[in-house]
Coordinates of C-alpha atoms and ligand atoms in Angstrom, one line a residue:
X234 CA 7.8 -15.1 -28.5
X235 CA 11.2 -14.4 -27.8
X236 CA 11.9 -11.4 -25.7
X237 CA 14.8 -9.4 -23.8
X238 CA 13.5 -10.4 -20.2
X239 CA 14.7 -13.4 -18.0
X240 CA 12.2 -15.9 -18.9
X241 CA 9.6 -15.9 -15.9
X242 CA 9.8 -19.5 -14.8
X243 CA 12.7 -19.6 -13.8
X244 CA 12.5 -16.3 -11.6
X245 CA 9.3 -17.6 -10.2
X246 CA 10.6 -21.3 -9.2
X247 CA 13.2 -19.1 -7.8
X248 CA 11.4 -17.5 -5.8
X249 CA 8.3 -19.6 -4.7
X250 CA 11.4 -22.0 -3.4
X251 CA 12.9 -19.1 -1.3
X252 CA 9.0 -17.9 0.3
X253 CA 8.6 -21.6 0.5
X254 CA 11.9 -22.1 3.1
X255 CA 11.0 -18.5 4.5
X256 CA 7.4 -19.4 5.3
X257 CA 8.4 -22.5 7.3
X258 CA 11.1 -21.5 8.8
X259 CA 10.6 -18.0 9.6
X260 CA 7.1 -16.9 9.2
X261 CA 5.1 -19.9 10.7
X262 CA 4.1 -18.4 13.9
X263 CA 2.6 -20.3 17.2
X264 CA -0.9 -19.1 15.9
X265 CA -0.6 -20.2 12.4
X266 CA 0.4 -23.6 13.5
X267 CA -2.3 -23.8 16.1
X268 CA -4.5 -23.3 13.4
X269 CA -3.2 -26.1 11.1
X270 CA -3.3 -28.4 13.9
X271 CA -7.3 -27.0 14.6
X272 CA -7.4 -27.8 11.1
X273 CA -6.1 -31.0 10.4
X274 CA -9.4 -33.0 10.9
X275 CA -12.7 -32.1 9.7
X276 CA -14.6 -29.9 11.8
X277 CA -17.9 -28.3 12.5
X278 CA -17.2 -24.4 11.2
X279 CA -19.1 -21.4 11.7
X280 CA -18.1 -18.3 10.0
X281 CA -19.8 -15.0 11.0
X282 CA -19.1 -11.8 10.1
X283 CA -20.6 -8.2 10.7
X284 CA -24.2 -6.7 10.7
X285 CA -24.8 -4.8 7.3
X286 CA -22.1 -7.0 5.6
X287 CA -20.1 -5.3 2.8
X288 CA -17.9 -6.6 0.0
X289 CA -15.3 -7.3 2.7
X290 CA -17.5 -9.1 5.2
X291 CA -19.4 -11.4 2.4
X292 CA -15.6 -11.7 0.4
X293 CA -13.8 -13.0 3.6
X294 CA -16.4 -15.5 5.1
X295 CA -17.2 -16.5 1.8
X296 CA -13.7 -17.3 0.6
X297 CA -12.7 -18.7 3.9
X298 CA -15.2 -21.2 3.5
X299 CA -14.5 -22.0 0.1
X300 CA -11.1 -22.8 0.9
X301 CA -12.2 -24.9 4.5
X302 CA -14.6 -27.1 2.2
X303 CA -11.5 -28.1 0.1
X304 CA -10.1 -29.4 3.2
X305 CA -13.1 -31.6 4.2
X306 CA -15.0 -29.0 6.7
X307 CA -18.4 -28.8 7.3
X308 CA -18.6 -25.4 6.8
X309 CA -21.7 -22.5 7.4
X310 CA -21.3 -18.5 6.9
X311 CA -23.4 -16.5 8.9
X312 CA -24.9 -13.1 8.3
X313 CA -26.2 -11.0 11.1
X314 CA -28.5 -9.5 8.6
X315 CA -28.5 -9.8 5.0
X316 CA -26.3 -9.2 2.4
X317 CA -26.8 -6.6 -0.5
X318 CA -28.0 -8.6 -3.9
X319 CA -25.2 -6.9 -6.4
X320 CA -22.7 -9.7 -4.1
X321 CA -25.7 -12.6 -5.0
X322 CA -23.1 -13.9 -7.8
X323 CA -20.2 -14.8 -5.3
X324 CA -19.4 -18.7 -5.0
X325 CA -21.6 -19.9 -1.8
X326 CA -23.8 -17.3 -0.8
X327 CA -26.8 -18.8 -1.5
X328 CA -26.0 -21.3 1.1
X329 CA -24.9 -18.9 3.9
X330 CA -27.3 -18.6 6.8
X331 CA -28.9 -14.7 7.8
X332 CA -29.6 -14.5 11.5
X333 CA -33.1 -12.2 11.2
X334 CA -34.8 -14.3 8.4
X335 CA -33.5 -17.7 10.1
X336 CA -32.8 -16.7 13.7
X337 CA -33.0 -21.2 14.6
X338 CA -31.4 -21.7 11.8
X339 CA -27.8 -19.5 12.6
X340 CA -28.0 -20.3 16.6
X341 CA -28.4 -23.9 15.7
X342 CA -25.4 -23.7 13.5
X343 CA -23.3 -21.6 16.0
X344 CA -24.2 -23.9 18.6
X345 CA -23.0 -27.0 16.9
X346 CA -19.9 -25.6 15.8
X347 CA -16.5 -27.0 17.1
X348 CA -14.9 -24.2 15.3
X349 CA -16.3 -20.4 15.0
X350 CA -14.4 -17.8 12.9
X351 CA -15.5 -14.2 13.5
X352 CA -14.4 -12.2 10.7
X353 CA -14.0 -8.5 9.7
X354 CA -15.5 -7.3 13.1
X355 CA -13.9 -6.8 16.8
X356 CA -16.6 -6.6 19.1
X357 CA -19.6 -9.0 19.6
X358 CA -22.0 -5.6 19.5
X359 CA -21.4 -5.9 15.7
X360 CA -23.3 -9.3 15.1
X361 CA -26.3 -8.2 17.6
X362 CA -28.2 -11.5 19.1
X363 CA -25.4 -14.3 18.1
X364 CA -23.0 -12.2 20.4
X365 CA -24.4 -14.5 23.0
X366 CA -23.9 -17.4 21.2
X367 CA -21.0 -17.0 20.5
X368 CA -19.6 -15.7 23.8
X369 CA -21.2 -18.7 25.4
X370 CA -19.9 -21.5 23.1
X371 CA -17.3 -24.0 24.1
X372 CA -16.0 -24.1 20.4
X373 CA -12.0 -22.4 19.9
X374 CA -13.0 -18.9 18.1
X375 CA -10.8 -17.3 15.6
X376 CA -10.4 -13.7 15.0
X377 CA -9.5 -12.3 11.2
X378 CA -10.1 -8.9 11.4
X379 CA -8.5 -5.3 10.3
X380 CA -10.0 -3.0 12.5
X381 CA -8.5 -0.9 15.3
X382 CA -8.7 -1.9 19.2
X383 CA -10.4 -5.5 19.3
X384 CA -12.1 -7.1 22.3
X385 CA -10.3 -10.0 23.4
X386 CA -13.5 -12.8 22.4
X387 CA -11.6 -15.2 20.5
X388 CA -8.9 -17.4 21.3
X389 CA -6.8 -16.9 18.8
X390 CA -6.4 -13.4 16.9
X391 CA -5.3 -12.5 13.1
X392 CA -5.9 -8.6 13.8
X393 CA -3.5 -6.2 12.0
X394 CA -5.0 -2.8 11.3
X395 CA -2.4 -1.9 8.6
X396 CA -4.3 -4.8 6.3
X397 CA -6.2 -3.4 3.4
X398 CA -9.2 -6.0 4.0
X399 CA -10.4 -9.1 6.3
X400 CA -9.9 -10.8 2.5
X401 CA -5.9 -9.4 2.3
X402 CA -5.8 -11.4 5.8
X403 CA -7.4 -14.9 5.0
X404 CA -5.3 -15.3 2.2
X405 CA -2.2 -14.3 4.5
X406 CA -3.3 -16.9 6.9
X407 CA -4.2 -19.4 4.3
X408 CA -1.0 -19.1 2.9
X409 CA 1.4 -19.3 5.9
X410 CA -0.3 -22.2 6.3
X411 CA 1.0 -23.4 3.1
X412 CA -2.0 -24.1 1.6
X413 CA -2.1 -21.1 -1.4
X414 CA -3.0 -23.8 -4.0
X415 CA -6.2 -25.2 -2.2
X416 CA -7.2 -21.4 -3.2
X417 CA -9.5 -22.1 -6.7
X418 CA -10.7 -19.2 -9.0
X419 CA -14.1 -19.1 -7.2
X420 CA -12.7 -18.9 -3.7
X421 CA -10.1 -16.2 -5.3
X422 CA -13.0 -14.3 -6.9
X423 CA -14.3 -14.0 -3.2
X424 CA -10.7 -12.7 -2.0
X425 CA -10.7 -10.3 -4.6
X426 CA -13.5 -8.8 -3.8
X427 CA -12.6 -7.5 -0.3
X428 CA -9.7 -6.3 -1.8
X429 CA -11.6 -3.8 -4.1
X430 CA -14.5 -2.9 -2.2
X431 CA -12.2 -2.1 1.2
X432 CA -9.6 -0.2 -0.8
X433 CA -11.9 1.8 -3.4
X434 CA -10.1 -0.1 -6.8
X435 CA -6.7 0.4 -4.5
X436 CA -7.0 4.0 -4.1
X437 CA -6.7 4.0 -0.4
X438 CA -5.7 1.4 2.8
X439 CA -3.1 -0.6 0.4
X440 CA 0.5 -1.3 1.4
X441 CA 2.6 -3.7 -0.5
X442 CA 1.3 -6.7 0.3
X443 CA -2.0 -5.9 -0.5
X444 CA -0.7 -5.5 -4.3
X445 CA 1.2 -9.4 -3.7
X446 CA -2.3 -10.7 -2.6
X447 CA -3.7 -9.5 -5.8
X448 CA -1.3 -11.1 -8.0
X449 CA -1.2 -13.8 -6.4
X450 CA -5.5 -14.3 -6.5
X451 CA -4.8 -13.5 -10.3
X452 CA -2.2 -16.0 -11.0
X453 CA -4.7 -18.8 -9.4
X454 CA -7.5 -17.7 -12.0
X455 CA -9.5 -14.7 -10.8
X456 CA -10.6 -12.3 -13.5
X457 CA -10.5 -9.1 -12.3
X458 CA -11.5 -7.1 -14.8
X459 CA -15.1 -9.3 -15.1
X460 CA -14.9 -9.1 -11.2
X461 CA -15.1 -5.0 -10.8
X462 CA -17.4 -5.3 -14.2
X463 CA -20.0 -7.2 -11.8
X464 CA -19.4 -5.3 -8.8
X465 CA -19.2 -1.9 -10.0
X466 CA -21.6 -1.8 -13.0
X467 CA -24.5 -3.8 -11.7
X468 CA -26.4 -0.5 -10.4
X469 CA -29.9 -0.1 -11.0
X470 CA -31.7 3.2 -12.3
X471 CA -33.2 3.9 -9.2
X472 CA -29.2 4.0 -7.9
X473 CA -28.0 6.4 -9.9
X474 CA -31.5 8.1 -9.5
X475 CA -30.6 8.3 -5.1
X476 CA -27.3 9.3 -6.2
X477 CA -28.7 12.4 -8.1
X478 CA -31.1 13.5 -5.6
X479 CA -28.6 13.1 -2.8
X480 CA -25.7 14.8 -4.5
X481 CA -28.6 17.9 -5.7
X482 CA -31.3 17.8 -2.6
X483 CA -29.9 16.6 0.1
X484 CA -26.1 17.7 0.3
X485 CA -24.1 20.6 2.7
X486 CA -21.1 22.0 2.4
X487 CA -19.6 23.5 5.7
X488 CA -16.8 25.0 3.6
X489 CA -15.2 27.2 6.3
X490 CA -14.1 23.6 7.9
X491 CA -14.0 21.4 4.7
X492 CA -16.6 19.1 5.8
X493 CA -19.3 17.3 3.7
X494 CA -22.4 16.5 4.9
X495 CA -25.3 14.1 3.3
X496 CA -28.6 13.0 4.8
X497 CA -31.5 11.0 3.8
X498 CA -35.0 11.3 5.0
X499 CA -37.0 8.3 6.4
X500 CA -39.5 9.2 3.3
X501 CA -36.3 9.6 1.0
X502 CA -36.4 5.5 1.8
X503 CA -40.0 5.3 0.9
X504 CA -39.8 7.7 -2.3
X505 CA -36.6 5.7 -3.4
X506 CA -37.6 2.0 -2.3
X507 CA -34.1 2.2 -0.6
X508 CA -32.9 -1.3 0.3
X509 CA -30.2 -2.7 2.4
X510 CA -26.8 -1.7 0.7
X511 CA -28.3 1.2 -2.0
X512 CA -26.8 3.7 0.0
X513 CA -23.0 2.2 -0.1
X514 CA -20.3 4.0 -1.7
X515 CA -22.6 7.3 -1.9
X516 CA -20.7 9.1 1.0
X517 CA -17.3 8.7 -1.2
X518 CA -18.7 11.4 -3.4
X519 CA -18.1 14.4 -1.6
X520 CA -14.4 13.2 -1.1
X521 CA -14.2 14.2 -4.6
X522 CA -14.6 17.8 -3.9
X523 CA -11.5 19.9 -3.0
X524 CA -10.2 20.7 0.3
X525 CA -13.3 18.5 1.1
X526 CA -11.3 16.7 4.3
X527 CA -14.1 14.8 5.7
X528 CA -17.6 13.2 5.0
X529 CA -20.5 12.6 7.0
X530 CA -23.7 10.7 6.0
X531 CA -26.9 11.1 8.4
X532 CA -29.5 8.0 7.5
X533 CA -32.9 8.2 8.6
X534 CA -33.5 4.5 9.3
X535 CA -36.6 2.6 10.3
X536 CA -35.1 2.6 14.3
X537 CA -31.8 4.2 14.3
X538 CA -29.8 7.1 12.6
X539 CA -26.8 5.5 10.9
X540 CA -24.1 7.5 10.3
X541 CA -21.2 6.9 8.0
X542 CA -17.8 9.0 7.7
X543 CA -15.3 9.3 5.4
X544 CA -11.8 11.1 5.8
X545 CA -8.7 12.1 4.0
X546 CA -5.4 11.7 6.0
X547 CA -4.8 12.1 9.3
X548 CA -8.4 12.7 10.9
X549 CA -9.6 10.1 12.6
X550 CA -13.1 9.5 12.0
X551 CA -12.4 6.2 13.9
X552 CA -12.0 7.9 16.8
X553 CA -15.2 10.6 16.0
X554 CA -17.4 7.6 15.5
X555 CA -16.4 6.2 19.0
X556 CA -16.5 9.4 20.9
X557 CA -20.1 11.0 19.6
X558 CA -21.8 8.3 17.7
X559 CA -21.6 5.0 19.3
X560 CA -19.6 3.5 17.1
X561 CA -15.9 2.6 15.4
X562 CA -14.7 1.4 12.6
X563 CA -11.4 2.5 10.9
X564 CA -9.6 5.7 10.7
X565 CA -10.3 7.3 7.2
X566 CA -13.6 4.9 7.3
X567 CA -16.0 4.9 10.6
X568 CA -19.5 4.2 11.0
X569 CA -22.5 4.5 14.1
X570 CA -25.6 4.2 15.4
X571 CA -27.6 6.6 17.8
X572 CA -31.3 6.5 18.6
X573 CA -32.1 10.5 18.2
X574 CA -33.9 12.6 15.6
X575 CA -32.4 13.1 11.9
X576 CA -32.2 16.8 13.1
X577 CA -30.1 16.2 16.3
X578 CA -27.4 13.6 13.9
X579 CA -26.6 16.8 11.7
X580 CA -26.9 19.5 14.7
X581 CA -24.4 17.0 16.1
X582 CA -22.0 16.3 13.2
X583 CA -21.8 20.4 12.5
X584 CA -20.4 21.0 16.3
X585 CA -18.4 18.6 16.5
X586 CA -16.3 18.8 13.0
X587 CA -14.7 21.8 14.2
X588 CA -13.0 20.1 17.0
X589 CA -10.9 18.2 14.9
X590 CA -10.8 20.4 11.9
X591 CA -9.0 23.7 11.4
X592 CA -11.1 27.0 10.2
X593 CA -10.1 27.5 6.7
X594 CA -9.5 30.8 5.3
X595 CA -12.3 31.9 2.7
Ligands
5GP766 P1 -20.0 2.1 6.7 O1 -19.9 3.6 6.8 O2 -19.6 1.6 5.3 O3 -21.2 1.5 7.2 O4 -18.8 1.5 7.7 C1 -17.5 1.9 7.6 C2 -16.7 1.2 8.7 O5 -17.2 1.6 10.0 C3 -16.8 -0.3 8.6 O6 -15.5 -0.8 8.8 C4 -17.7 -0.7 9.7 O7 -17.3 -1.9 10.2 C5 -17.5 0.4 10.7 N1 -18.8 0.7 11.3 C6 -20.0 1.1 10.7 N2 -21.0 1.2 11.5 C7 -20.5 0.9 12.8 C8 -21.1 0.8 14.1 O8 -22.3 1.0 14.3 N3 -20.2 0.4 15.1 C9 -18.9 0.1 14.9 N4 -18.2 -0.3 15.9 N5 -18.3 0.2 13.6 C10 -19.1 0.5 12.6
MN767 MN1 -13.2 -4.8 6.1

């Protein structure tokens, strides 16, 4: 079809030609080639990422060791625990390794490893009892993470906290390396998905680049619109059924400070048969209300009370996390874990909100 437009190849020769000279002469830096040299002979990888993986975590790991299998690795992803089942359809999963129904099985792996990637986390709290596995190993470690303040345990680091995902950041890497074609639809697919989950469909955490990455995952073959199909409308009736009662039975609105909070009962888990990753996304609700600045979500676990917070702007639930909850995290996007009563988690959240939240006028 004819049309008014510069024909696209010839822009795009253009301009992979020009990234091509940039990316070697510019943009390779000391890291990025001590990677390729790591890289140039096939190695014994592990790739670990965070307790509670999420779409970023699984993407990430997932895609990286799509794309390390290409180039003649021996490669194994492991899971502190396991991975929610609407991620089950993602290239390679089935083969990763999950430390607390195979504990032998992920040490062995970690042990053998010449190479360990450590990806979307920045402490080795975050991947409980292989912390010490990997702190003790001889093999080089690789950071690829997007979260703020990160323990030096690697020895090389990929951290930038202005990233939209840990996937955003494997592609960058895999691409300064030169190696963007050795990315095929399935390892895309991965990619993608850290990109979607992490940024809410690109309503928060993008920047520019984040919006190259996806173009450039889409020109090698990823579908996106089946991708967020699979991701997004594979709920179960007993998820929109939690959703319901949390949003009707189990929500409070401290409107005075514009603060949300959400609980769940250790017999909400029984009543609900709540497994590992049916809660996610359900704190994003109360974002949706106005003036709403900040979320909090109080879950009654077997062990621990989890809490998960949500913010809009310039709070920093990173840093409310960290301070009262024994956690971290990111600013808009924080999580922890503290052994007290449900009742004690929501006392808590309710005096400390107003530290870091102005009174509203009524
Ligand atoms: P979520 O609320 O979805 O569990 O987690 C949101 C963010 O907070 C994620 O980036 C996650 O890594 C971080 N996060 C969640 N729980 C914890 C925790 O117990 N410790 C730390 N350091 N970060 C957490
Ligand atoms: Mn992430």
């Amino acid at each position: 079809m004819k049309s008014n437009f510069i024909e696209y190849p010839e822009t795009k020769i253009n301009f992979e030609l020009f990234g091509f000279i940039l990316i070697f002469a510019t943009f390779m830096t000391e890291e990025i080639r001590q990677l390729r040299e790591i890289l140039s002979f096939p190695k014994e990888i592990s790739i670990i990422s965070h307790r509670n993986p999420d779409g970023d975590a699984i993407g990430s790991s997932l895609g990286l060791a799509g794309f390390l299998r290409k180039l003649g690795h021996n490669v194994k992803v492991i899971f502190p625990s396991d991975y929610p089942t609407g991620y089950a359809f993602l290239e390679g999963i089935s083969q990763s390794v999950i430390f607390d129904l195979d504990p032998k099985g992920a040490r062995e792996a970690v042990d053998k490893s010449n190479v360990i990637f450590c990806l979307d986390f920045n402490g080795l709290d975050r991947i409980d009892k292989l912390g010490e596995n990997v702190q003790f190993s001889k093999a080089k470690k690789i950071l690829i993470d997007h979260h703020l303040d990160p323990e030096p345990f690697t020895d090389i680091e990929f951290s930038d906290t202005a990233a939209s995902s840990t996937c955003e950041l494997v592609f960058k890497v895999i691409d300064q390396m030169g190696y963007r074609d050795k990315i095929c639809p399935e390892t895309g697919e991965c990619l993608f998905t850290g990109l979607i989950t992490d940024t809410g469909s690109f309503r928060y955490g993008t920047r520019p680049y984040t919006y190259e990455v996806a173009a450039a995952l889409k020109e090698l073959g990823v579908d996106d619109y089946k991708l967020a199909d699979k991701i997004f409308n594979s709920q179960k009736e007993k998820h929109l059924r939690l959703l319901g009662h949390c949003l009707a039975n189990r929500m409070e609105v401290m409107k005075d400070y514009g603060v949300g909070i959400m609980w769940l009962t250790r017999k909400d888990y029984a009543d609900f048969d709540i497994q590992r990753g049916d809660t996610e996304g359900i704190v994003n609700y109360m974002l949706m209300m106005e003036d709403i600045k900040v979320a909090a979500f109080v879950l009654e676990q077997p062990s621990i009370i989890k809490i998960s917070l949500r913010s809009k702007g310039d709070i920093s639930v990173q840093e409310i996390a960290q301070k009262y909850f024994n956690g971290g995290g990111h600013k808009n996007a924080a999580g922890g874990g503290v052994y007290a009563s449900l009742q004690d988690i929501i006392d808590k959240v309710k005096k400390v909100m107003p530290l870091y939240l102005p009174k509203l006028p009524i």
